PDB file of C-alpha atoms in Angstrom:
ATOM      1  CA  MET A  13      -7.894  17.822   4.317  1.00  0.00           C
ATOM      2  CA  GLY A  14      -4.322  18.943   3.689  1.00  0.00           C
ATOM      3  CA  ASP A  15      -2.402  17.506   0.806  1.00  0.00           C
ATOM      4  CA  VAL A  16      -0.424  14.776   2.483  1.00  0.00           C
ATOM      5  CA  MET A  17       1.746  14.265  -0.561  1.00  0.00           C
ATOM      6  CA  THR A  18       3.543  17.504   0.143  1.00  0.00           C
ATOM      7  CA  VAL A  19       3.283  16.997   3.833  1.00  0.00           C
ATOM      8  CA  ARG A  20       5.937  14.363   4.165  1.00  0.00           C
ATOM      9  CA  GLU A  21       9.311  15.679   5.085  1.00  0.00           C
ATOM     10  CA  ASN A  22      12.267  13.445   4.478  1.00  0.00           C
ATOM     11  CA  GLY A  23      15.635  13.386   6.106  1.00  0.00           C
ATOM     12  CA  ALA A  24      14.758  12.879   9.725  1.00  0.00           C
ATOM     13  CA  THR A  25      17.966  13.087  11.696  1.00  0.00           C
ATOM     14  CA  ALA A  26      19.546   9.832  12.759  1.00  0.00           C
ATOM     15  CA  PRO A  27      21.042   9.479  16.203  1.00  0.00           C
ATOM     16  CA  ALA A  28      24.699  10.452  15.970  1.00  0.00           C
ATOM     17  CA  LYS A  29      26.073   7.196  17.305  1.00  0.00           C
ATOM     18  CA  SER A  30      24.024   4.973  15.013  1.00  0.00           C
ATOM     19  CA  ARG A  31      26.247   3.090  12.602  1.00  0.00           C
ATOM     20  CA  VAL A  32      23.312   1.810  10.606  1.00  0.00           C
ATOM     21  CA  ARG A  33      22.186   3.771   7.579  1.00  0.00           C
ATOM     22  CA  VAL A  34      18.800   5.416   7.935  1.00  0.00           C
ATOM     23  CA  ALA A  35      16.420   5.327   4.986  1.00  0.00           C
ATOM     24  CA  VAL A  36      13.061   6.924   4.292  1.00  0.00           C
ATOM     25  CA  PRO A  37      10.458   4.143   4.170  1.00  0.00           C
ATOM     26  CA  ALA A  38       8.103   3.656   1.234  1.00  0.00           C
ATOM     27  CA  VAL A  39       4.618   4.775   2.258  1.00  0.00           C
ATOM     28  CA  ASP A  40       1.036   4.767   1.123  1.00  0.00           C
ATOM     29  CA  VAL A  41      -1.353   7.448   2.339  1.00  0.00           C
ATOM     30  CA  PHE A  42      -5.102   6.928   2.180  1.00  0.00           C
ATOM     31  CA  GLU A  43      -8.041   8.970   3.338  1.00  0.00           C
ATOM     32  CA  ASN A  44     -11.718   8.448   3.928  1.00  0.00           C
ATOM     33  CA  ALA A  45     -14.383  10.480   5.696  1.00  0.00           C
ATOM     34  CA  ASP A  46     -13.183   9.375   9.126  1.00  0.00           C
ATOM     35  CA  GLU A  47      -9.418   9.186   8.986  1.00  0.00           C
ATOM     36  CA  LEU A  48      -6.080   9.443   7.261  1.00  0.00           C
ATOM     37  CA  LEU A  49      -4.209   6.172   6.978  1.00  0.00           C
ATOM     38  CA  ILE A  50      -0.450   5.938   6.576  1.00  0.00           C
ATOM     39  CA  VAL A  51       1.100   2.571   5.697  1.00  0.00           C
ATOM     40  CA  ALA A  52       4.902   2.467   5.888  1.00  0.00           C
ATOM     41  CA  GLU A  53       7.213  -0.400   4.947  1.00  0.00           C
ATOM     42  CA  VAL A  54       9.644  -1.172   7.728  1.00  0.00           C
ATOM     43  CA  PRO A  55      10.850  -4.726   7.029  1.00  0.00           C
ATOM     44  CA  GLY A  56      12.993  -6.217   9.769  1.00  0.00           C
ATOM     45  CA  VAL A  57      11.630  -3.948  12.478  1.00  0.00           C
ATOM     46  CA  SER A  58       9.424  -5.379  15.227  1.00  0.00           C
ATOM     47  CA  SER A  59       6.895  -3.291  17.132  1.00  0.00           C
ATOM     48  CA  ASP A  60       9.494  -2.794  19.897  1.00  0.00           C
ATOM     49  CA  GLY A  61      11.757  -0.992  17.468  1.00  0.00           C
ATOM     50  CA  ILE A  62       9.192   1.611  16.453  1.00  0.00           C
ATOM     51  CA  GLU A  63       8.962   5.029  17.973  1.00  0.00           C
ATOM     52  CA  LEU A  64       6.149   7.356  16.950  1.00  0.00           C
ATOM     53  CA  ARG A  65       5.679  10.751  18.452  1.00  0.00           C
ATOM     54  CA  VAL A  66       3.754  13.910  17.802  1.00  0.00           C
ATOM     55  CA  GLU A  67       5.518  17.229  18.166  1.00  0.00           C
ATOM     56  CA  ASN A  68       3.314  20.223  17.492  1.00  0.00           C
ATOM     57  CA  ASP A  69       1.814  19.349  14.111  1.00  0.00           C
ATOM     58  CA  THR A  70       4.493  16.855  13.080  1.00  0.00           C
ATOM     59  CA  LEU A  71       4.296  13.078  13.314  1.00  0.00           C
ATOM     60  CA  ILE A  72       7.785  11.645  13.717  1.00  0.00           C
ATOM     61  CA  LEU A  73       8.518   8.009  12.926  1.00  0.00           C
ATOM     62  CA  GLN A  74      11.711   6.193  13.787  1.00  0.00           C
ATOM     63  CA  ALA A  75      12.076   2.470  13.243  1.00  0.00           C
ATOM     64  CA  LYS A  76      15.119   0.532  14.374  1.00  0.00           C
ATOM     65  CA  ARG A  77      16.074  -3.058  13.748  1.00  0.00           C
ATOM     66  CA  ALA A  78      17.137  -5.222  16.619  1.00  0.00           C
ATOM     67  CA  PRO A  79      20.887  -5.711  16.197  1.00  0.00           C
ATOM     68  CA  GLU A  80      21.857  -9.087  14.743  1.00  0.00           C
ATOM     69  CA  LYS A  81      23.514 -11.328  17.276  1.00  0.00           C
ATOM     70  CA  ASP A  82      25.610 -13.102  14.695  1.00  0.00           C
ATOM     71  CA  SER A  83      27.360 -11.950  11.613  1.00  0.00           C
ATOM     72  CA  TRP A  84      28.291 -14.284   8.837  1.00  0.00           C
ATOM     73  CA  PRO A  85      30.140 -13.751   5.614  1.00  0.00           C
ATOM     74  CA  ALA A  86      27.729 -12.658   2.897  1.00  0.00           C
ATOM     75  CA  LEU A  87      27.854 -14.548  -0.385  1.00  0.00           C
ATOM     76  CA  ALA A  88      25.556 -11.998  -1.969  1.00  0.00           C
ATOM     77  CA  ARG A  89      23.999  -8.784  -0.792  1.00  0.00           C
ATOM     78  CA  GLU A  90      21.157  -7.000  -2.549  1.00  0.00           C
ATOM     79  CA  TYR A  91      19.882  -4.932   0.327  1.00  0.00           C
ATOM     80  CA  GLU A  92      21.280  -3.150   3.304  1.00  0.00           C
ATOM     81  CA  GLU A  93      19.716  -3.664   6.707  1.00  0.00           C
ATOM     82  CA  VAL A  94      18.743  -0.071   7.294  1.00  0.00           C
ATOM     83  CA  ASP A  95      16.820   1.727   9.997  1.00  0.00           C
ATOM     84  CA  TYR A  96      13.987   4.008   8.931  1.00  0.00           C
ATOM     85  CA  ALA A  97      12.995   7.554   9.748  1.00  0.00           C
ATOM     86  CA  THR A  98      10.561  10.033   8.310  1.00  0.00           C
ATOM     87  CA  ARG A  99       8.156  12.726   9.434  1.00  0.00           C
ATOM     88  CA  PHE A 100       4.755  13.914   8.329  1.00  0.00           C
ATOM     89  CA  ARG A 101       3.029  17.189   8.879  1.00  0.00           C
ATOM     90  CA  ILE A 102      -0.307  16.494  10.483  1.00  0.00           C
ATOM     91  CA  PRO A 103      -2.987  18.373   8.560  1.00  0.00           C
ATOM     92  CA  ALA A 104      -5.484  20.543  10.375  1.00  0.00           C
ATOM     93  CA  GLY A 105      -8.579  18.660  11.426  1.00  0.00           C
ATOM     94  CA  ILE A 106      -6.821  15.607  12.825  1.00  0.00           C
ATOM     95  CA  ASP A 107      -7.375  14.601  16.423  1.00  0.00           C
ATOM     96  CA  SER A 108      -3.699  14.151  17.351  1.00  0.00           C
ATOM     97  CA  SER A 109      -4.495  12.639  20.713  1.00  0.00           C
ATOM     98  CA  ALA A 110      -6.279   9.739  19.033  1.00  0.00           C
ATOM     99  CA  ILE A 111      -3.542   8.675  16.610  1.00  0.00           C
ATOM    100  CA  ALA A 112      -3.049   4.906  16.789  1.00  0.00           C
ATOM    101  CA  ALA A 113      -0.595   2.513  15.152  1.00  0.00           C
ATOM    102  CA  GLU A 114       0.021  -1.181  14.640  1.00  0.00           C
ATOM    103  CA  THR A 115       2.642  -3.332  12.942  1.00  0.00           C
ATOM    104  CA  LYS A 116       2.073  -6.390  10.821  1.00  0.00           C
ATOM    105  CA  ASN A 117       4.398  -8.325   8.523  1.00  0.00           C
ATOM    106  CA  GLY A 118       6.971  -5.573   8.401  1.00  0.00           C
ATOM    107  CA  THR A 119       4.509  -2.783   7.695  1.00  0.00           C
ATOM    108  CA  LEU A 120       3.385  -0.065  10.066  1.00  0.00           C
ATOM    109  CA  THR A 121      -0.155   1.269   9.830  1.00  0.00           C
ATOM    110  CA  VAL A 122      -0.865   4.626  11.455  1.00  0.00           C
ATOM    111  CA  ARG A 123      -4.453   5.813  11.800  1.00  0.00           C
ATOM    112  CA  LEU A 124      -5.040   9.535  12.169  1.00  0.00           C
ATOM    113  CA  PRO A 125      -8.701  10.072  12.995  1.00  0.00           C
ATOM    114  CA  LYS A 126     -10.325  13.287  11.930  1.00  0.00           C
ATOM    115  CA  ALA A 127     -11.653  15.529  14.640  1.00  0.00           C
ATOM    116  CA  ALA A 128     -15.430  15.525  14.793  1.00  0.00           C
ATOM    117  CA  ALA A 129     -15.562  19.088  13.483  1.00  0.00           C
ATOM    118  CA  ALA A 130     -13.600  18.113  10.373  1.00  0.00           C
ATOM    119  CA  LYS A 131     -15.826  15.209   9.399  1.00  0.00           C
ATOM    120  CA  PRO A 132     -18.460  15.777   6.784  1.00  0.00           C
ATOM    121  CA  ARG A 133     -21.734  16.245   8.541  1.00  0.00           C
ATOM    122  CA  LYS A 134     -25.119  15.506   7.150  1.00  0.00           C
ATOM    123  CA  ILE A 135     -27.793  17.963   8.125  1.00  0.00           C
ATOM    124  CA  ALA A 136     -31.242  16.575   8.293  1.00  0.00           C
ATOM    125  CA  VAL A 137     -33.806  18.580   6.397  1.00  0.00           C
ATOM    126  CA  GLN A 138     -37.224  18.472   7.856  1.00  0.00           C
ATOM    127  CA  ALA A 139     -40.359  19.121   5.924  1.00  0.00           C
ATOM    128  CA  LYS A 140     -42.551  21.765   7.427  1.00  0.00           C
ATOM    129  CA  ASN A 141     -46.177  21.682   6.577  1.00  0.00           C
TER     130      ASN A 141
ATOM    131  CA  MET B 244      21.959  -8.311  -8.500  1.00  0.00           C
ATOM    132  CA  LEU B 245      23.416 -11.246  -6.702  1.00  0.00           C
ATOM    133  CA  THR B 246      27.004 -10.887  -7.727  1.00  0.00           C
ATOM    134  CA  GLY B 247      28.564 -14.134  -8.788  1.00  0.00           C
ATOM    135  CA  TRP B 248      25.173 -15.764  -9.066  1.00  0.00           C
ATOM    136  CA  ARG B 249      23.287 -16.499 -12.180  1.00  0.00           C
ATOM    137  CA  GLU B 250      19.790 -15.128 -12.277  1.00  0.00           C
ATOM    138  CA  PHE B 251      17.435 -17.386 -14.146  1.00  0.00           C
ATOM    139  CA  ASP B 252      14.292 -15.465 -13.637  1.00  0.00           C
ATOM    140  CA  GLU B 253      13.695 -11.813 -13.629  1.00  0.00           C
ATOM    141  CA  THR B 254      11.243 -10.411 -11.196  1.00  0.00           C
ATOM    142  CA  LEU B 255       7.875 -10.636 -12.815  1.00  0.00           C
ATOM    143  CA  ARG B 256       6.023  -7.447 -12.385  1.00  0.00           C
ATOM    144  CA  THR B 257       2.486  -8.132 -13.330  1.00  0.00           C
ATOM    145  CA  LEU B 258       1.324  -4.583 -13.199  1.00  0.00           C
ATOM    146  CA  ASP B 259       0.158  -4.175 -16.726  1.00  0.00           C
ATOM    147  CA  THR B 260       0.677  -0.463 -16.574  1.00  0.00           C
ATOM    148  CA  LEU B 261       4.332  -0.966 -15.777  1.00  0.00           C
ATOM    149  CA  ARG B 262       4.716  -3.395 -18.628  1.00  0.00           C
ATOM    150  CA  THR B 263       2.966  -1.064 -21.006  1.00  0.00           C
ATOM    151  CA  LEU B 264       5.109   1.840 -19.864  1.00  0.00           C
ATOM    152  CA  ASP B 265       8.212  -0.256 -20.347  1.00  0.00           C
ATOM    153  CA  GLN B 266       7.195  -1.203 -23.850  1.00  0.00           C
ATOM    154  CA  LEU B 267       6.441   2.410 -24.573  1.00  0.00           C
ATOM    155  CA  HIS B 268       9.889   3.392 -23.314  1.00  0.00           C
ATOM    156  CA  ARG B 269      11.511   0.790 -25.527  1.00  0.00           C
ATOM    157  CA  ARG B 270       9.578   1.984 -28.513  1.00  0.00           C
ATOM    158  CA  ILE B 271      10.552   5.560 -27.819  1.00  0.00           C
ATOM    159  CA  ASP B 272      14.156   4.451 -27.429  1.00  0.00           C
ATOM    160  CA  ARG B 273      14.086   2.709 -30.763  1.00  0.00           C
ATOM    161  CA  ALA B 274      12.584   5.766 -32.375  1.00  0.00           C
ATOM    162  CA  PHE B 275      15.324   7.933 -30.899  1.00  0.00           C
ATOM    163  CA  GLU B 276      17.993   5.495 -32.010  1.00  0.00           C
ATOM    164  CA  ASP B 277      16.575   5.533 -35.499  1.00  0.00           C
ATOM    165  CA  TRP B 278      17.152   9.263 -35.455  1.00  0.00           C
ATOM    166  CA  GLY B 279      20.663   8.730 -34.153  1.00  0.00           C
ATOM    167  CA  VAL B 280      19.976   9.989 -30.651  1.00  0.00           C
ATOM    168  CA  PRO B 281      21.408   7.498 -28.157  1.00  0.00           C
ATOM    169  CA  GLY B 282      20.929   9.604 -25.022  1.00  0.00           C
ATOM    170  CA  THR B 283      17.722   8.294 -23.504  1.00  0.00           C
ATOM    171  CA  SER B 284      18.462   4.588 -23.694  1.00  0.00           C
ATOM    172  CA  GLU B 285      20.532   4.403 -20.578  1.00  0.00           C
ATOM    173  CA  ILE B 286      17.810   5.807 -18.403  1.00  0.00           C
ATOM    174  CA  THR B 287      14.810   4.157 -19.907  1.00  0.00           C
ATOM    175  CA  ARG B 288      16.437   0.745 -20.323  1.00  0.00           C
ATOM    176  CA  ARG B 289      17.605   0.531 -16.743  1.00  0.00           C
ATOM    177  CA  GLN B 290      16.110  -2.636 -15.375  1.00  0.00           C
ATOM    178  CA  ALA B 291      13.927  -2.606 -12.343  1.00  0.00           C
ATOM    179  CA  ALA B 292      15.786  -4.229  -9.456  1.00  0.00           C
ATOM    180  CA  PRO B 293      14.647  -7.789  -8.854  1.00  0.00           C
ATOM    181  CA  TRP B 294      12.055  -8.137  -6.115  1.00  0.00           C
ATOM    182  CA  PRO B 295      12.321  -9.127  -3.387  1.00  0.00           C
ATOM    183  CA  PRO B 296      15.890  -8.064  -2.622  1.00  0.00           C
ATOM    184  CA  MET B 297      17.892 -10.931  -1.133  1.00  0.00           C
ATOM    185  CA  ASN B 298      20.982 -11.434   0.960  1.00  0.00           C
ATOM    186  CA  VAL B 299      22.776 -14.768   1.173  1.00  0.00           C
ATOM    187  CA  PHE B 300      24.995 -15.755   4.096  1.00  0.00           C
ATOM    188  CA  GLU B 301      27.080 -18.791   4.870  1.00  0.00           C
ATOM    189  CA  THR B 302      27.339 -20.170   8.370  1.00  0.00           C
ATOM    190  CA  LYS B 303      29.293 -23.201   9.466  1.00  0.00           C
ATOM    191  CA  GLU B 304      26.321 -25.523   9.089  1.00  0.00           C
ATOM    192  CA  ALA B 305      24.027 -23.822   6.605  1.00  0.00           C
ATOM    193  CA  PHE B 306      23.374 -21.262   3.928  1.00  0.00           C
ATOM    194  CA  LEU B 307      20.914 -18.536   4.915  1.00  0.00           C
ATOM    195  CA  VAL B 308      18.864 -16.689   2.349  1.00  0.00           C
ATOM    196  CA  ARG B 309      17.076 -13.575   3.557  1.00  0.00           C
ATOM    197  CA  ALA B 310      14.539 -11.588   1.558  1.00  0.00           C
ATOM    198  CA  GLU B 311      12.729  -8.402   2.505  1.00  0.00           C
ATOM    199  CA  VAL B 312       9.058  -8.936   1.753  1.00  0.00           C
ATOM    200  CA  PRO B 313       7.144  -6.300   3.735  1.00  0.00           C
ATOM    201  CA  GLY B 314       3.395  -6.789   3.633  1.00  0.00           C
ATOM    202  CA  LEU B 315       3.529 -10.450   2.705  1.00  0.00           C
ATOM    203  CA  ALA B 316       1.765 -12.911   4.978  1.00  0.00           C
ATOM    204  CA  GLU B 317       2.524 -16.610   5.285  1.00  0.00           C
ATOM    205  CA  GLY B 318       0.145 -17.617   2.525  1.00  0.00           C
ATOM    206  CA  ASP B 319       1.488 -15.079   0.040  1.00  0.00           C
ATOM    207  CA  VAL B 320       4.866 -16.709  -0.526  1.00  0.00           C
ATOM    208  CA  SER B 321       6.000 -20.201  -1.458  1.00  0.00           C
ATOM    209  CA  VAL B 322       9.485 -21.616  -1.160  1.00  0.00           C
ATOM    210  CA  SER B 323      10.666 -24.728  -2.953  1.00  0.00           C
ATOM    211  CA  VAL B 324      13.815 -26.480  -4.124  1.00  0.00           C
ATOM    212  CA  GLU B 325      13.592 -27.445  -7.779  1.00  0.00           C
ATOM    213  CA  ASP B 326      16.337 -28.586 -10.158  1.00  0.00           C
ATOM    214  CA  GLU B 327      19.206 -27.717  -7.834  1.00  0.00           C
ATOM    215  CA  ALA B 328      17.785 -24.247  -7.336  1.00  0.00           C
ATOM    216  CA  LEU B 329      15.916 -22.424  -4.631  1.00  0.00           C
ATOM    217  CA  VAL B 330      12.669 -20.974  -5.948  1.00  0.00           C
ATOM    218  CA  ILE B 331      10.692 -18.244  -4.218  1.00  0.00           C
ATOM    219  CA  ARG B 332       7.327 -17.273  -5.631  1.00  0.00           C
ATOM    220  CA  GLY B 333       4.588 -15.073  -4.427  1.00  0.00           C
ATOM    221  CA  GLU B 334       2.378 -12.103  -4.786  1.00  0.00           C
ATOM    222  CA  ARG B 335       1.745  -8.965  -2.857  1.00  0.00           C
ATOM    223  CA  LYS B 336      -1.763  -7.999  -3.744  1.00  0.00           C
ATOM    224  CA  SER B 337      -3.042  -4.479  -3.863  1.00  0.00           C
ATOM    225  CA  ASP B 338      -3.945  -3.479  -0.328  1.00  0.00           C
ATOM    226  CA  VAL B 339      -5.739  -0.205  -0.925  1.00  0.00           C
ATOM    227  CA  PRO B 340      -8.530  -0.270   1.662  1.00  0.00           C
ATOM    228  CA  ALA B 341     -12.009  -0.102   0.144  1.00  0.00           C
ATOM    229  CA  GLY B 342     -13.604   3.317   0.091  1.00  0.00           C
ATOM    230  CA  TYR B 343     -10.390   5.243   0.693  1.00  0.00           C
ATOM    231  CA  LYS B 344      -8.949   7.929  -1.520  1.00  0.00           C
ATOM    232  CA  VAL B 345      -5.295   7.410  -2.453  1.00  0.00           C
ATOM    233  CA  HIS B 346      -2.958  10.336  -1.710  1.00  0.00           C
ATOM    234  CA  VAL B 347       0.429   8.622  -1.959  1.00  0.00           C
ATOM    235  CA  ARG B 348       1.186   5.194  -3.388  1.00  0.00           C
ATOM    236  CA  GLU B 349       4.763   4.007  -3.144  1.00  0.00           C
ATOM    237  CA  ARG B 350       4.064   0.367  -2.279  1.00  0.00           C
ATOM    238  CA  ALA B 351       3.068  -1.215  -5.561  1.00  0.00           C
ATOM    239  CA  PRO B 352       1.496  -4.645  -5.791  1.00  0.00           C
ATOM    240  CA  VAL B 353       4.001  -7.121  -7.170  1.00  0.00           C
ATOM    241  CA  ALA B 354       4.071 -10.726  -8.353  1.00  0.00           C
ATOM    242  CA  PHE B 355       7.449 -12.377  -8.291  1.00  0.00           C
ATOM    243  CA  ALA B 356       9.399 -15.524  -9.006  1.00  0.00           C
ATOM    244  CA  ARG B 357      13.085 -15.772  -8.250  1.00  0.00           C
ATOM    245  CA  LYS B 358      15.269 -18.772  -8.786  1.00  0.00           C
ATOM    246  CA  LEU B 359      18.711 -19.030  -7.239  1.00  0.00           C
ATOM    247  CA  PRO B 360      21.120 -21.873  -7.893  1.00  0.00           C
ATOM    248  CA  LEU B 361      21.943 -23.667  -4.653  1.00  0.00           C
ATOM    249  CA  PRO B 362      25.158 -22.255  -3.222  1.00  0.00           C
ATOM    250  CA  GLY B 363      26.453 -25.720  -2.308  1.00  0.00           C
ATOM    251  CA  ARG B 364      25.366 -29.249  -1.446  1.00  0.00           C
ATOM    252  CA  ILE B 365      22.456 -29.102   0.952  1.00  0.00           C
ATOM    253  CA  ASP B 366      20.277 -31.424   2.980  1.00  0.00           C
ATOM    254  CA  PHE B 367      17.027 -31.071   1.003  1.00  0.00           C
ATOM    255  CA  GLU B 368      14.886 -32.648   3.708  1.00  0.00           C
ATOM    256  CA  ALA B 369      15.983 -30.119   6.309  1.00  0.00           C
ATOM    257  CA  VAL B 370      15.315 -26.877   4.424  1.00  0.00           C
ATOM    258  CA  SER B 371      13.151 -24.519   6.489  1.00  0.00           C
ATOM    259  CA  ALA B 372      11.699 -21.038   6.088  1.00  0.00           C
ATOM    260  CA  THR B 373      10.354 -18.474   8.529  1.00  0.00           C
ATOM    261  CA  LEU B 374       8.627 -15.158   7.992  1.00  0.00           C
ATOM    262  CA  ARG B 375       9.068 -12.479  10.599  1.00  0.00           C
ATOM    263  CA  ASP B 376       8.455  -8.738  10.495  1.00  0.00           C
ATOM    264  CA  GLY B 377       8.428  -8.780   6.721  1.00  0.00           C
ATOM    265  CA  VAL B 378      11.696 -10.682   6.375  1.00  0.00           C
ATOM    266  CA  LEU B 379      11.725 -14.188   4.918  1.00  0.00           C
ATOM    267  CA  THR B 380      14.605 -16.333   6.161  1.00  0.00           C
ATOM    268  CA  ILE B 381      15.322 -19.615   4.414  1.00  0.00           C
ATOM    269  CA  THR B 382      17.765 -21.985   6.062  1.00  0.00           C
ATOM    270  CA  LEU B 383      19.486 -24.462   3.772  1.00  0.00           C
ATOM    271  CA  PRO B 384      21.465 -26.846   5.996  1.00  0.00           C
ATOM    272  CA  LYS B 385      24.600 -28.154   4.333  1.00  0.00           C
ATOM    273  CA  ALA B 386      24.678 -31.815   3.390  1.00  0.00           C
ATOM    274  CA  LYS B 387      26.256 -33.902   6.143  1.00  0.00           C
ATOM    275  CA  ASP B 388      29.068 -35.146   3.939  1.00  0.00           C
ATOM    276  CA  ALA B 389      29.780 -31.590   2.817  1.00  0.00           C
ATOM    277  CA  LEU B 390      30.485 -30.377   6.354  1.00  0.00           C
ATOM    278  CA  PRO B 391      34.102 -29.884   7.345  1.00  0.00           C
ATOM    279  CA  ARG B 392      35.446 -32.948   9.076  1.00  0.00           C
ATOM    280  CA  GLN B 393      38.229 -33.191  11.584  1.00  0.00           C
ATOM    281  CA  ILE B 394      40.576 -36.041  10.833  1.00  0.00           C
ATOM    282  CA  ALA B 395      42.414 -37.466  13.737  1.00  0.00           C
ATOM    283  CA  VAL B 396      46.142 -37.787  13.229  1.00  0.00           C
ATOM    284  CA  LYS B 397      47.483 -40.987  14.691  1.00  0.00           C
ATOM    285  CA  VAL B 398      51.001 -41.861  15.549  1.00  0.00           C
ATOM    286  CA  GLY B 399      52.173 -44.317  12.921  1.00  0.00           C
TER     287      GLY B 399
END
């Protein structure tokens, strides 16, 4: 499987009219025999705000917060309410049509299943007498 | 840092490796200083930002404290008011799925405790907290007698 560490490309372009800063989310990438698993932190974004698409061999993620209805004076501010964007190169051997995603507690989990041909296969050895 | 606020507690990072690395950095710093080389201190002594990051807002009726805690579920965080301070404690446990190889790990497990002095007089009984999409919002309603009051002007 491709080295996903080098696969991630930062600096996805933000829509021109967006006034919110766009940050690259923190991610974990895991792999087992069946799939690659990407977990991205997108606090403040609900599932409605997430757009995932595959273009050629690139997985593009954009996550937007719902705009706040109210604005109050801040007494203290340690974080900025950013939107998120990043992209990943999909390694060979992934079944792009079967990529699935879900959100939970401000994290997005994307499952990239390996194509059957890319999975390790066990070949039965038969004894011949 | 919460400007204008006093921080009582630093974020407690329980990752032993981090702590060990930090101690190592300090030791290296001291060694360098002993040799009269001040250069590295600034970088290696830079404190990790407190976790979780928080914003505090004031509305007409309440103070709102927001914290970004992605990955934390309801049971992972506790909110209390102790000694005129708001205390948030919790832990984000390691969530590496069993049997998976790790390629990239940017979301470290973290244990934290943050204590913020109350920004004003509040109604303790009415404090509430909600967790949504990885953002914790704590509402601290102002004490009734601390709310602005309109005083009628009568003709004397």
